[in-house]
Amino acid sequence: MAGSRTREVADATRRPARLVAAVLGAVFLLVGILGFVPGITTDYGAMELAGHQSRAKLFGVFQVSVLHNLVHLLFGVAGLAAAWLGAKTARLYLLVGGLVYLVLWLYGLLIDLTTVQELFGPVPPEANFVPVNNADDWLHFFLGAGMITLWLVVRPGRGVRE
């Protein structure tokens, strides 16, 4: 009887991490697919393979490229795979994904700053390989902070191994 109760508690504390990773994975997959849909992505014909020259915008707001959309698709598959593999992997997905998005936020802020260009000279064009605009930058910040917050929230219960 006690073993059954322990198993119920363990399952209940693991489930949220897997669910959150699966939901985020599904959202990233959807966003990646929508990035390739003309109409939902404005200026679809101006989409570049990579680089900041891409003028295509998801929902008319977020600058995207083929590479950007593929990264969303891969991030989605990774989230679904992490959820399927277990709570520990799902939590790792949230932590690493959150850190990646915070780094991407910093990259977006720094790549176009005139202060950086004044201090270090012009930014080489190959350094600006991800199309990001101000809306992308702040979305990346909130995604990163949100994923790390979720990583903290979906911790296993005290005394329960992942």
CSV table of C-alpha atoms in Angstrom, one decimal:
chain,number,residue,atom,x,y,z
A,1,MET,CA,0.0,0.0,0.0
A,2,ALA,CA,2.8,2.5,0.9
A,3,GLY,CA,4.6,1.6,-2.3
A,4,SER,CA,1.5,2.4,-4.3
A,5,ARG,CA,1.2,5.8,-2.6
A,6,THR,CA,4.9,6.6,-3.2
A,7,ARG,CA,4.4,5.7,-6.9
A,8,GLU,CA,1.4,8.0,-7.2
A,9,VAL,CA,3.3,10.9,-5.6
A,10,ALA,CA,6.3,10.3,-7.9
A,11,ASP,CA,4.1,10.2,-11.0
A,12,ALA,CA,2.2,13.3,-10.0
A,13,THR,CA,5.4,15.3,-9.4
A,14,ARG,CA,6.9,14.1,-12.7
A,15,ARG,CA,3.9,14.7,-14.9
A,16,PRO,CA,4.0,18.6,-14.9
A,17,ALA,CA,7.5,18.7,-16.3
A,18,ARG,CA,6.7,16.4,-19.1
A,19,LEU,CA,3.4,18.2,-19.9
A,20,VAL,CA,5.1,21.6,-20.0
A,21,ALA,CA,7.9,20.4,-22.3
A,22,ALA,CA,5.3,18.7,-24.5
A,23,VAL,CA,3.1,21.9,-24.7
A,24,LEU,CA,6.1,24.1,-25.4
A,25,GLY,CA,7.4,21.6,-28.0
A,26,ALA,CA,4.0,21.6,-29.8
A,27,VAL,CA,3.9,25.4,-29.8
A,28,PHE,CA,7.4,25.6,-31.2
A,29,LEU,CA,6.4,23.1,-33.9
A,30,LEU,CA,3.4,25.1,-34.8
A,31,VAL,CA,5.3,28.4,-35.0
A,32,GLY,CA,8.0,26.7,-37.2
A,33,ILE,CA,5.3,25.5,-39.6
A,34,LEU,CA,3.4,28.8,-39.6
A,35,GLY,CA,6.7,30.5,-40.5
A,36,PHE,CA,6.4,28.7,-43.9
A,37,VAL,CA,2.8,29.7,-44.5
A,38,PRO,CA,2.3,32.7,-46.9
A,39,GLY,CA,-0.2,35.1,-45.5
A,40,ILE,CA,0.5,34.2,-41.9
A,41,THR,CA,4.1,35.2,-42.7
A,42,THR,CA,4.0,38.6,-44.4
A,43,ASP,CA,6.5,39.4,-47.2
A,44,TYR,CA,6.9,35.6,-47.6
A,45,GLY,CA,8.6,36.1,-51.0
A,46,ALA,CA,11.3,38.2,-49.3
A,47,MET,CA,12.3,35.3,-46.9
A,48,GLU,CA,16.0,34.6,-47.0
A,49,LEU,CA,17.7,31.3,-46.1
A,50,ALA,CA,19.5,33.0,-43.2
A,51,GLY,CA,20.8,36.4,-42.2
A,52,HIS,CA,19.3,39.7,-41.2
A,53,GLN,CA,18.3,40.6,-44.7
A,54,SER,CA,15.1,38.5,-44.6
A,55,ARG,CA,12.1,40.8,-44.6
A,56,ALA,CA,9.6,38.0,-43.9
A,57,LYS,CA,7.7,38.5,-40.7
A,58,LEU,CA,5.6,35.9,-38.8
A,59,PHE,CA,2.2,37.5,-38.0
A,60,GLY,CA,3.6,40.7,-39.5
A,61,VAL,CA,5.7,41.2,-36.4
A,62,PHE,CA,8.5,38.7,-35.8
A,63,GLN,CA,11.3,38.6,-38.4
A,64,VAL,CA,12.0,35.1,-39.7
A,65,SER,CA,14.1,33.2,-42.2
A,66,VAL,CA,14.2,29.6,-43.3
A,67,LEU,CA,16.9,28.9,-40.7
A,68,HIS,CA,14.9,30.6,-38.0
A,69,ASN,CA,11.8,28.5,-38.9
A,70,LEU,CA,13.9,25.3,-39.0
A,71,VAL,CA,15.3,26.1,-35.5
A,72,HIS,CA,11.7,26.4,-34.2
A,73,LEU,CA,10.8,23.1,-35.8
A,74,LEU,CA,13.9,21.4,-34.2
A,75,PHE,CA,13.2,23.1,-30.8
A,76,GLY,CA,9.6,21.7,-31.1
A,77,VAL,CA,10.8,18.2,-31.8
A,78,ALA,CA,13.3,18.4,-29.0
A,79,GLY,CA,10.5,19.5,-26.5
A,80,LEU,CA,8.3,16.6,-27.6
A,81,ALA,CA,11.2,14.1,-27.4
A,82,ALA,CA,12.2,15.5,-23.9
A,83,ALA,CA,8.6,15.0,-22.7
A,84,TRP,CA,8.6,11.5,-24.0
A,85,LEU,CA,11.9,10.6,-22.4
A,86,GLY,CA,10.9,11.6,-18.9
A,87,ALA,CA,10.7,14.3,-16.3
A,88,LYS,CA,14.5,14.8,-15.9
A,89,THR,CA,15.0,15.3,-19.6
A,90,ALA,CA,11.9,17.5,-19.8
A,91,ARG,CA,13.3,19.7,-17.0
A,92,LEU,CA,16.7,19.8,-18.8
A,93,TYR,CA,15.0,21.0,-22.0
A,94,LEU,CA,13.4,23.8,-20.0
A,95,LEU,CA,16.6,24.9,-18.5
A,96,VAL,CA,18.8,24.6,-21.6
A,97,GLY,CA,16.1,26.1,-23.8
A,98,GLY,CA,15.7,29.0,-21.4
A,99,LEU,CA,19.4,29.7,-21.4
A,100,VAL,CA,19.6,29.5,-25.2
A,101,TYR,CA,16.8,32.0,-25.5
A,102,LEU,CA,18.4,34.4,-23.0
A,103,VAL,CA,21.6,34.2,-25.0
A,104,LEU,CA,19.7,34.8,-28.2
A,105,TRP,CA,18.1,37.9,-26.5
A,106,LEU,CA,21.5,39.3,-25.6
A,107,TYR,CA,22.7,38.5,-29.1
A,108,GLY,CA,19.8,40.4,-30.6
A,109,LEU,CA,20.4,43.4,-28.3
A,110,LEU,CA,24.1,43.5,-29.0
A,111,ILE,CA,24.2,42.8,-32.8
A,112,ASP,CA,22.7,46.2,-33.7
A,113,LEU,CA,23.9,48.4,-31.0
A,114,THR,CA,25.7,51.5,-32.3
A,115,THR,CA,27.7,51.6,-29.0
A,116,VAL,CA,29.1,48.1,-29.8
A,117,GLN,CA,30.0,49.3,-33.3
A,118,GLU,CA,31.6,52.5,-32.0
A,119,LEU,CA,33.7,50.5,-29.5
A,120,PHE,CA,34.7,47.5,-31.6
A,121,GLY,CA,34.0,48.7,-35.2
A,122,PRO,CA,31.4,47.5,-37.6
A,123,VAL,CA,29.8,44.2,-36.9
A,124,PRO,CA,30.8,41.7,-39.6
A,125,PRO,CA,27.8,40.7,-41.8
A,126,GLU,CA,28.4,37.0,-41.0
A,127,ALA,CA,27.9,37.7,-37.3
A,128,ASN,CA,24.3,38.7,-37.9
A,129,PHE,CA,23.1,35.3,-39.2
A,130,VAL,CA,19.8,35.3,-37.3
A,131,PRO,CA,17.1,37.7,-38.4
A,132,VAL,CA,15.9,39.4,-35.2
A,133,ASN,CA,14.1,42.6,-34.7
A,134,ASN,CA,13.0,44.4,-31.5
A,135,ALA,CA,9.9,42.2,-31.2
A,136,ASP,CA,12.0,39.1,-31.5
A,137,ASP,CA,14.5,40.3,-28.9
A,138,TRP,CA,11.8,40.8,-26.3
A,139,LEU,CA,10.0,37.6,-27.2
A,140,HIS,CA,13.3,35.7,-26.7
A,141,PHE,CA,13.7,37.4,-23.3
A,142,PHE,CA,10.3,36.4,-22.1
A,143,LEU,CA,10.6,32.8,-23.5
A,144,GLY,CA,14.0,32.4,-21.8
A,145,ALA,CA,12.8,33.8,-18.5
A,146,GLY,CA,9.6,31.8,-18.7
A,147,MET,CA,11.3,28.5,-19.5
A,148,ILE,CA,13.7,28.9,-16.6
A,149,THR,CA,10.9,29.9,-14.3
A,150,LEU,CA,9.0,26.7,-15.4
A,151,TRP,CA,12.1,24.7,-14.8
A,152,LEU,CA,12.1,26.0,-11.2
A,153,VAL,CA,8.3,25.4,-10.8
A,154,VAL,CA,8.1,21.8,-12.1
A,155,ARG,CA,10.7,20.4,-9.7
A,156,PRO,CA,10.0,17.0,-8.3
A,157,GLY,CA,8.4,16.7,-4.8
A,158,ARG,CA,10.7,16.6,-1.8
A,159,GLY,CA,12.2,13.1,-1.4
A,160,VAL,CA,11.0,12.0,-4.9
A,161,ARG,CA,13.7,11.0,-7.3
A,162,GLU,CA,13.3,12.1,-10.9
